[in-house]
């Protein structure tokens, strides 16, 4: 299937002695494609900006606690898996890459959540700074309790055989990603209409 756009051709004659002509072809402006390109450019620009964490605020401190717990757990997982020698080097490279990417995704999402300004109305509920502070504090508590459980009760052999990389941290990561989606929505005013912020 071939899609062709209509074009207009303009021919102008020059006043010189030779009958030279100039031809230009123009395409009409397409509003939808310009809108899509500007939307994609805005999203790419927003994702390129690295969010920062302010340690003087409660959300920043909670995000740092979450990142430290995840980094310590990932480091312990890699070290214990290397010591067990039950994995091939290629498997270890894939696991290490996955753990690093996991940490980067969570760091980006936590930075976006901690930097929220304004309120969002999602599924009829208002979500603002107070709710996200409670969410980050809850996530930090879950991570700290999981690290304590990991250090005290989990047999190290279970970690080596991937039984310690429980679905709990993966589930928390997916919840963090969903909350980041909520944060990326534009702010709304009192009536639920989009506002400029």
PDB file of C-alpha atoms in Angstrom:
ATOM      1  CA  UNK A   1       0.000   0.000   0.000  1.00  0.00           C
ATOM      2  CA  UNK A   2       1.452   3.319  -1.078  1.00  0.00           C
ATOM      3  CA  UNK A   3       0.478   6.550   0.618  1.00  0.00           C
ATOM      4  CA  UNK A   4       1.057   9.712  -1.369  1.00  0.00           C
ATOM      5  CA  UNK A   5       0.627  13.275  -0.201  1.00  0.00           C
ATOM      6  CA  UNK A   6      -0.711  15.927  -2.566  1.00  0.00           C
ATOM      7  CA  UNK A   7       1.850  18.503  -3.496  1.00  0.00           C
ATOM      8  CA  UNK A   8       1.714  21.822  -5.239  1.00  0.00           C
ATOM      9  CA  UNK A   9       4.250  22.883  -7.846  1.00  0.00           C
ATOM     10  CA  UNK A  10       5.166  26.515  -8.400  1.00  0.00           C
ATOM     11  CA  UNK A  11       6.998  27.587 -11.538  1.00  0.00           C
ATOM     12  CA  UNK A  12       8.487  31.052 -11.893  1.00  0.00           C
ATOM     13  CA  UNK A  13      10.312  32.532 -14.857  1.00  0.00           C
ATOM     14  CA  UNK A  14      13.379  34.688 -14.352  1.00  0.00           C
ATOM     15  CA  UNK A  15      13.565  38.073 -16.144  1.00  0.00           C
ATOM     16  CA  UNK A  16      16.936  37.271 -17.752  1.00  0.00           C
ATOM     17  CA  UNK A  17      17.410  36.577 -21.440  1.00  0.00           C
ATOM     18  CA  UNK A  18      17.394  32.795 -20.982  1.00  0.00           C
ATOM     19  CA  UNK A  19      14.081  31.076 -20.301  1.00  0.00           C
ATOM     20  CA  UNK A  20      15.269  29.456 -17.012  1.00  0.00           C
ATOM     21  CA  UNK A  21      12.577  28.315 -14.634  1.00  0.00           C
ATOM     22  CA  UNK A  22      12.629  27.483 -10.943  1.00  0.00           C
ATOM     23  CA  UNK A  23      10.426  24.704  -9.587  1.00  0.00           C
ATOM     24  CA  UNK A  24       9.644  24.184  -5.903  1.00  0.00           C
ATOM     25  CA  UNK A  25       7.516  21.476  -4.391  1.00  0.00           C
ATOM     26  CA  UNK A  26       5.776  21.978  -1.060  1.00  0.00           C
ATOM     27  CA  UNK A  27       3.730  19.628   1.058  1.00  0.00           C
ATOM     28  CA  UNK A  28       0.838  20.771   3.175  1.00  0.00           C
ATOM     29  CA  UNK A  29       1.291  20.851   6.934  1.00  0.00           C
ATOM     30  CA  UNK A  30      -0.285  17.854   8.665  1.00  0.00           C
ATOM     31  CA  UNK A  31      -1.551  18.764  12.126  1.00  0.00           C
ATOM     32  CA  UNK A  32      -1.689  15.199  13.458  1.00  0.00           C
ATOM     33  CA  UNK A  33       1.867  14.285  12.527  1.00  0.00           C
ATOM     34  CA  UNK A  34       3.200  17.573  13.927  1.00  0.00           C
ATOM     35  CA  UNK A  35       1.274  16.951  17.144  1.00  0.00           C
ATOM     36  CA  UNK A  36       2.648  13.398  17.427  1.00  0.00           C
ATOM     37  CA  UNK A  37       6.194  14.561  16.766  1.00  0.00           C
ATOM     38  CA  UNK A  38       5.958  17.344  19.342  1.00  0.00           C
ATOM     39  CA  UNK A  39       4.452  14.937  21.900  1.00  0.00           C
ATOM     40  CA  UNK A  40       7.199  12.361  21.342  1.00  0.00           C
ATOM     41  CA  UNK A  41       9.859  15.076  21.524  1.00  0.00           C
ATOM     42  CA  UNK A  42       8.422  16.391  24.807  1.00  0.00           C
ATOM     43  CA  UNK A  43       8.314  12.901  26.328  1.00  0.00           C
ATOM     44  CA  UNK A  44      11.854  12.121  25.182  1.00  0.00           C
ATOM     45  CA  UNK A  45      13.086  15.415  26.623  1.00  0.00           C
ATOM     46  CA  UNK A  46      11.360  14.667  29.926  1.00  0.00           C
ATOM     47  CA  UNK A  47      12.859  11.165  30.113  1.00  0.00           C
ATOM     48  CA  UNK A  48      16.309  12.515  29.269  1.00  0.00           C
ATOM     49  CA  UNK A  49      16.277  14.748  32.314  1.00  0.00           C
ATOM     50  CA  UNK A  50      17.653  12.884  35.305  1.00  0.00           C
ATOM     51  CA  UNK A  51      15.594  13.529  38.431  1.00  0.00           C
ATOM     52  CA  UNK A  52      17.519  14.517  41.536  1.00  0.00           C
ATOM     53  CA  UNK A  53      16.858  13.507  45.122  1.00  0.00           C
ATOM     54  CA  UNK A  54      16.942  16.148  47.838  1.00  0.00           C
ATOM     55  CA  UNK A  55      18.199  14.587  51.076  1.00  0.00           C
ATOM     56  CA  UNK A  56      16.775  17.415  53.168  1.00  0.00           C
ATOM     57  CA  UNK A  57      13.212  16.267  52.451  1.00  0.00           C
ATOM     58  CA  UNK A  58      11.383  13.177  53.693  1.00  0.00           C
ATOM     59  CA  UNK A  59      10.671  11.830  50.166  1.00  0.00           C
ATOM     60  CA  UNK A  60      14.345  12.148  49.235  1.00  0.00           C
ATOM     61  CA  UNK A  61      15.488  10.305  52.356  1.00  0.00           C
ATOM     62  CA  UNK A  62      12.903   7.531  51.834  1.00  0.00           C
ATOM     63  CA  UNK A  63      13.997   7.123  48.208  1.00  0.00           C
ATOM     64  CA  UNK A  64      17.661   6.880  49.257  1.00  0.00           C
ATOM     65  CA  UNK A  65      16.796   4.203  51.853  1.00  0.00           C
ATOM     66  CA  UNK A  66      14.947   2.218  49.174  1.00  0.00           C
ATOM     67  CA  UNK A  67      17.853   2.522  46.734  1.00  0.00           C
ATOM     68  CA  UNK A  68      20.430   1.523  49.356  1.00  0.00           C
ATOM     69  CA  UNK A  69      18.423  -1.558  50.369  1.00  0.00           C
ATOM     70  CA  UNK A  70      17.980  -2.611  46.739  1.00  0.00           C
ATOM     71  CA  UNK A  71      21.674  -2.006  45.985  1.00  0.00           C
ATOM     72  CA  UNK A  72      22.809  -4.002  49.034  1.00  0.00           C
ATOM     73  CA  UNK A  73      20.478  -6.851  48.163  1.00  0.00           C
ATOM     74  CA  UNK A  74      21.658  -6.886  44.535  1.00  0.00           C
ATOM     75  CA  UNK A  75      25.298  -6.826  45.619  1.00  0.00           C
ATOM     76  CA  UNK A  76      24.750  -9.671  48.091  1.00  0.00           C
ATOM     77  CA  UNK A  77      22.915 -11.668  45.440  1.00  0.00           C
ATOM     78  CA  UNK A  78      25.763 -11.303  42.929  1.00  0.00           C
ATOM     79  CA  UNK A  79      28.515 -12.036  45.488  1.00  0.00           C
ATOM     80  CA  UNK A  80      26.798 -15.145  46.825  1.00  0.00           C
ATOM     81  CA  UNK A  81      26.005 -16.410  43.335  1.00  0.00           C
ATOM     82  CA  UNK A  82      29.654 -15.975  42.295  1.00  0.00           C
ATOM     83  CA  UNK A  83      30.852 -17.801  45.405  1.00  0.00           C
ATOM     84  CA  UNK A  84      28.541 -20.734  44.741  1.00  0.00           C
ATOM     85  CA  UNK A  85      30.034 -21.249  41.263  1.00  0.00           C
ATOM     86  CA  UNK A  86      26.810 -22.907  40.155  1.00  0.00           C
ATOM     87  CA  UNK A  87      26.220 -20.348  37.398  1.00  0.00           C
ATOM     88  CA  UNK A  88      28.128 -19.932  34.162  1.00  0.00           C
ATOM     89  CA  UNK A  89      29.838 -16.598  33.487  1.00  0.00           C
ATOM     90  CA  UNK A  90      27.254 -15.721  30.836  1.00  0.00           C
ATOM     91  CA  UNK A  91      24.410 -16.349  33.297  1.00  0.00           C
ATOM     92  CA  UNK A  92      26.156 -14.178  35.869  1.00  0.00           C
ATOM     93  CA  UNK A  93      26.611 -11.395  33.311  1.00  0.00           C
ATOM     94  CA  UNK A  94      22.904 -11.467  32.467  1.00  0.00           C
ATOM     95  CA  UNK A  95      21.877 -11.486  36.148  1.00  0.00           C
ATOM     96  CA  UNK A  96      24.258  -8.627  36.943  1.00  0.00           C
ATOM     97  CA  UNK A  97      22.990  -6.601  33.983  1.00  0.00           C
ATOM     98  CA  UNK A  98      19.397  -7.229  35.069  1.00  0.00           C
ATOM     99  CA  UNK A  99      20.129  -6.125  38.635  1.00  0.00           C
ATOM    100  CA  UNK A 100      21.888  -2.945  37.460  1.00  0.00           C
ATOM    101  CA  UNK A 101      19.041  -2.074  35.071  1.00  0.00           C
ATOM    102  CA  UNK A 102      16.529  -2.802  37.840  1.00  0.00           C
ATOM    103  CA  UNK A 103      18.331  -0.387  40.139  1.00  0.00           C
ATOM    104  CA  UNK A 104      18.476   2.324  37.451  1.00  0.00           C
ATOM    105  CA  UNK A 105      14.761   2.013  36.647  1.00  0.00           C
ATOM    106  CA  UNK A 106      13.802   2.174  40.317  1.00  0.00           C
ATOM    107  CA  UNK A 107      16.126   5.163  40.872  1.00  0.00           C
ATOM    108  CA  UNK A 108      14.542   7.045  37.967  1.00  0.00           C
ATOM    109  CA  UNK A 109      11.015   6.250  39.162  1.00  0.00           C
ATOM    110  CA  UNK A 110      11.756   7.250  42.757  1.00  0.00           C
ATOM    111  CA  UNK A 111      13.251  10.530  41.565  1.00  0.00           C
ATOM    112  CA  UNK A 112      10.098  11.290  39.576  1.00  0.00           C
ATOM    113  CA  UNK A 113       7.881  10.429  42.559  1.00  0.00           C
ATOM    114  CA  UNK A 114       9.948  12.473  45.013  1.00  0.00           C
ATOM    115  CA  UNK A 115       9.879  15.490  42.700  1.00  0.00           C
ATOM    116  CA  UNK A 116       6.087  15.700  42.322  1.00  0.00           C
ATOM    117  CA  UNK A 117       4.491  19.136  42.294  1.00  0.00           C
ATOM    118  CA  UNK A 118       0.721  19.617  42.224  1.00  0.00           C
ATOM    119  CA  UNK A 119      -2.070  17.089  42.552  1.00  0.00           C
ATOM    120  CA  UNK A 120      -3.373  14.457  40.165  1.00  0.00           C
ATOM    121  CA  UNK A 121      -6.867  13.041  39.928  1.00  0.00           C
ATOM    122  CA  UNK A 122      -6.720   9.356  39.053  1.00  0.00           C
ATOM    123  CA  UNK A 123      -9.786   7.084  39.077  1.00  0.00           C
ATOM    124  CA  UNK A 124     -11.673   9.693  41.089  1.00  0.00           C
ATOM    125  CA  UNK A 125      -9.040  10.010  43.826  1.00  0.00           C
ATOM    126  CA  UNK A 126      -6.822  13.011  44.443  1.00  0.00           C
ATOM    127  CA  UNK A 127      -3.169  12.095  44.722  1.00  0.00           C
ATOM    128  CA  UNK A 128      -0.787  14.732  46.015  1.00  0.00           C
ATOM    129  CA  UNK A 129       2.424  15.174  47.946  1.00  0.00           C
ATOM    130  CA  UNK A 130       1.013  13.820  51.227  1.00  0.00           C
ATOM    131  CA  UNK A 131      -0.125  10.525  49.670  1.00  0.00           C
ATOM    132  CA  UNK A 132       3.169  10.045  47.854  1.00  0.00           C
ATOM    133  CA  UNK A 133       5.135  10.760  51.036  1.00  0.00           C
ATOM    134  CA  UNK A 134       3.148   8.001  52.749  1.00  0.00           C
ATOM    135  CA  UNK A 135       3.750   5.704  49.772  1.00  0.00           C
ATOM    136  CA  UNK A 136       7.516   6.308  49.805  1.00  0.00           C
ATOM    137  CA  UNK A 137       7.674   5.810  53.584  1.00  0.00           C
ATOM    138  CA  UNK A 138       5.746   2.545  53.239  1.00  0.00           C
ATOM    139  CA  UNK A 139       8.059   1.344  50.460  1.00  0.00           C
ATOM    140  CA  UNK A 140      11.096   2.238  52.565  1.00  0.00           C
ATOM    141  CA  UNK A 141       9.646   0.305  55.533  1.00  0.00           C
ATOM    142  CA  UNK A 142       8.978  -2.741  53.326  1.00  0.00           C
ATOM    143  CA  UNK A 143      12.544  -2.650  51.987  1.00  0.00           C
ATOM    144  CA  UNK A 144      14.114  -2.272  55.445  1.00  0.00           C
ATOM    145  CA  UNK A 145      11.983  -5.095  56.886  1.00  0.00           C
ATOM    146  CA  UNK A 146      12.831  -7.307  53.910  1.00  0.00           C
ATOM    147  CA  UNK A 147      16.547  -6.612  54.386  1.00  0.00           C
ATOM    148  CA  UNK A 148      16.262  -7.540  58.069  1.00  0.00           C
ATOM    149  CA  UNK A 149      14.430 -10.728  57.127  1.00  0.00           C
ATOM    150  CA  UNK A 150      17.057 -11.434  54.492  1.00  0.00           C
ATOM    151  CA  UNK A 151      19.954 -10.923  56.910  1.00  0.00           C
ATOM    152  CA  UNK A 152      18.453 -12.837  59.839  1.00  0.00           C
ATOM    153  CA  UNK A 153      16.263 -15.641  58.540  1.00  0.00           C
ATOM    154  CA  UNK A 154      17.111 -16.523  54.953  1.00  0.00           C
ATOM    155  CA  UNK A 155      19.550 -19.354  54.441  1.00  0.00           C
ATOM    156  CA  UNK A 156      22.343 -18.149  52.184  1.00  0.00           C
ATOM    157  CA  UNK A 157      21.964 -21.187  49.975  1.00  0.00           C
ATOM    158  CA  UNK A 158      18.430 -20.061  49.157  1.00  0.00           C
ATOM    159  CA  UNK A 159      19.795 -16.791  47.814  1.00  0.00           C
ATOM    160  CA  UNK A 160      22.322 -18.608  45.665  1.00  0.00           C
ATOM    161  CA  UNK A 161      19.582 -20.717  44.098  1.00  0.00           C
ATOM    162  CA  UNK A 162      17.410 -17.623  43.450  1.00  0.00           C
ATOM    163  CA  UNK A 163      14.894 -18.380  46.172  1.00  0.00           C
ATOM    164  CA  UNK A 164      15.785 -15.221  48.061  1.00  0.00           C
ATOM    165  CA  UNK A 165      15.126 -12.842  45.178  1.00  0.00           C
ATOM    166  CA  UNK A 166      11.510 -13.083  46.217  1.00  0.00           C
ATOM    167  CA  UNK A 167       8.578 -11.729  44.373  1.00  0.00           C
ATOM    168  CA  UNK A 168       8.128  -9.144  47.137  1.00  0.00           C
ATOM    169  CA  UNK A 169      10.774  -6.730  45.814  1.00  0.00           C
ATOM    170  CA  UNK A 170       9.651  -7.331  42.237  1.00  0.00           C
ATOM    171  CA  UNK A 171       6.069  -6.564  43.224  1.00  0.00           C
ATOM    172  CA  UNK A 172       7.138  -3.391  45.008  1.00  0.00           C
ATOM    173  CA  UNK A 173       9.101  -2.368  41.902  1.00  0.00           C
ATOM    174  CA  UNK A 174       6.013  -2.754  39.699  1.00  0.00           C
ATOM    175  CA  UNK A 175       3.944  -0.703  42.152  1.00  0.00           C
ATOM    176  CA  UNK A 176       6.629   2.011  42.052  1.00  0.00           C
ATOM    177  CA  UNK A 177       6.482   2.026  38.232  1.00  0.00           C
ATOM    178  CA  UNK A 178       2.664   2.349  38.288  1.00  0.00           C
ATOM    179  CA  UNK A 179       2.862   5.237  40.766  1.00  0.00           C
ATOM    180  CA  UNK A 180       5.424   6.879  38.476  1.00  0.00           C
ATOM    181  CA  UNK A 181       2.845   6.671  35.684  1.00  0.00           C
ATOM    182  CA  UNK A 182       0.411   8.528  37.971  1.00  0.00           C
ATOM    183  CA  UNK A 183       3.040  11.169  38.724  1.00  0.00           C
ATOM    184  CA  UNK A 184       3.721  11.677  35.002  1.00  0.00           C
ATOM    185  CA  UNK A 185       0.103  12.689  34.419  1.00  0.00           C
ATOM    186  CA  UNK A 186      -0.387  16.450  34.157  1.00  0.00           C
ATOM    187  CA  UNK A 187      -1.562  18.291  37.289  1.00  0.00           C
ATOM    188  CA  UNK A 188      -5.272  19.069  37.632  1.00  0.00           C
ATOM    189  CA  UNK A 189      -7.221  21.885  39.240  1.00  0.00           C
ATOM    190  CA  UNK A 190     -10.077  21.594  41.771  1.00  0.00           C
ATOM    191  CA  UNK A 191     -12.632  20.527  39.154  1.00  0.00           C
ATOM    192  CA  UNK A 192     -10.436  17.777  37.748  1.00  0.00           C
ATOM    193  CA  UNK A 193      -9.639  19.781  34.615  1.00  0.00           C
ATOM    194  CA  UNK A 194      -6.066  19.959  33.443  1.00  0.00           C
ATOM    195  CA  UNK A 195      -4.188  22.886  34.884  1.00  0.00           C
ATOM    196  CA  UNK A 196      -0.964  24.593  33.945  1.00  0.00           C
ATOM    197  CA  UNK A 197       1.811  23.919  36.435  1.00  0.00           C
TER     198      UNK A 197
END
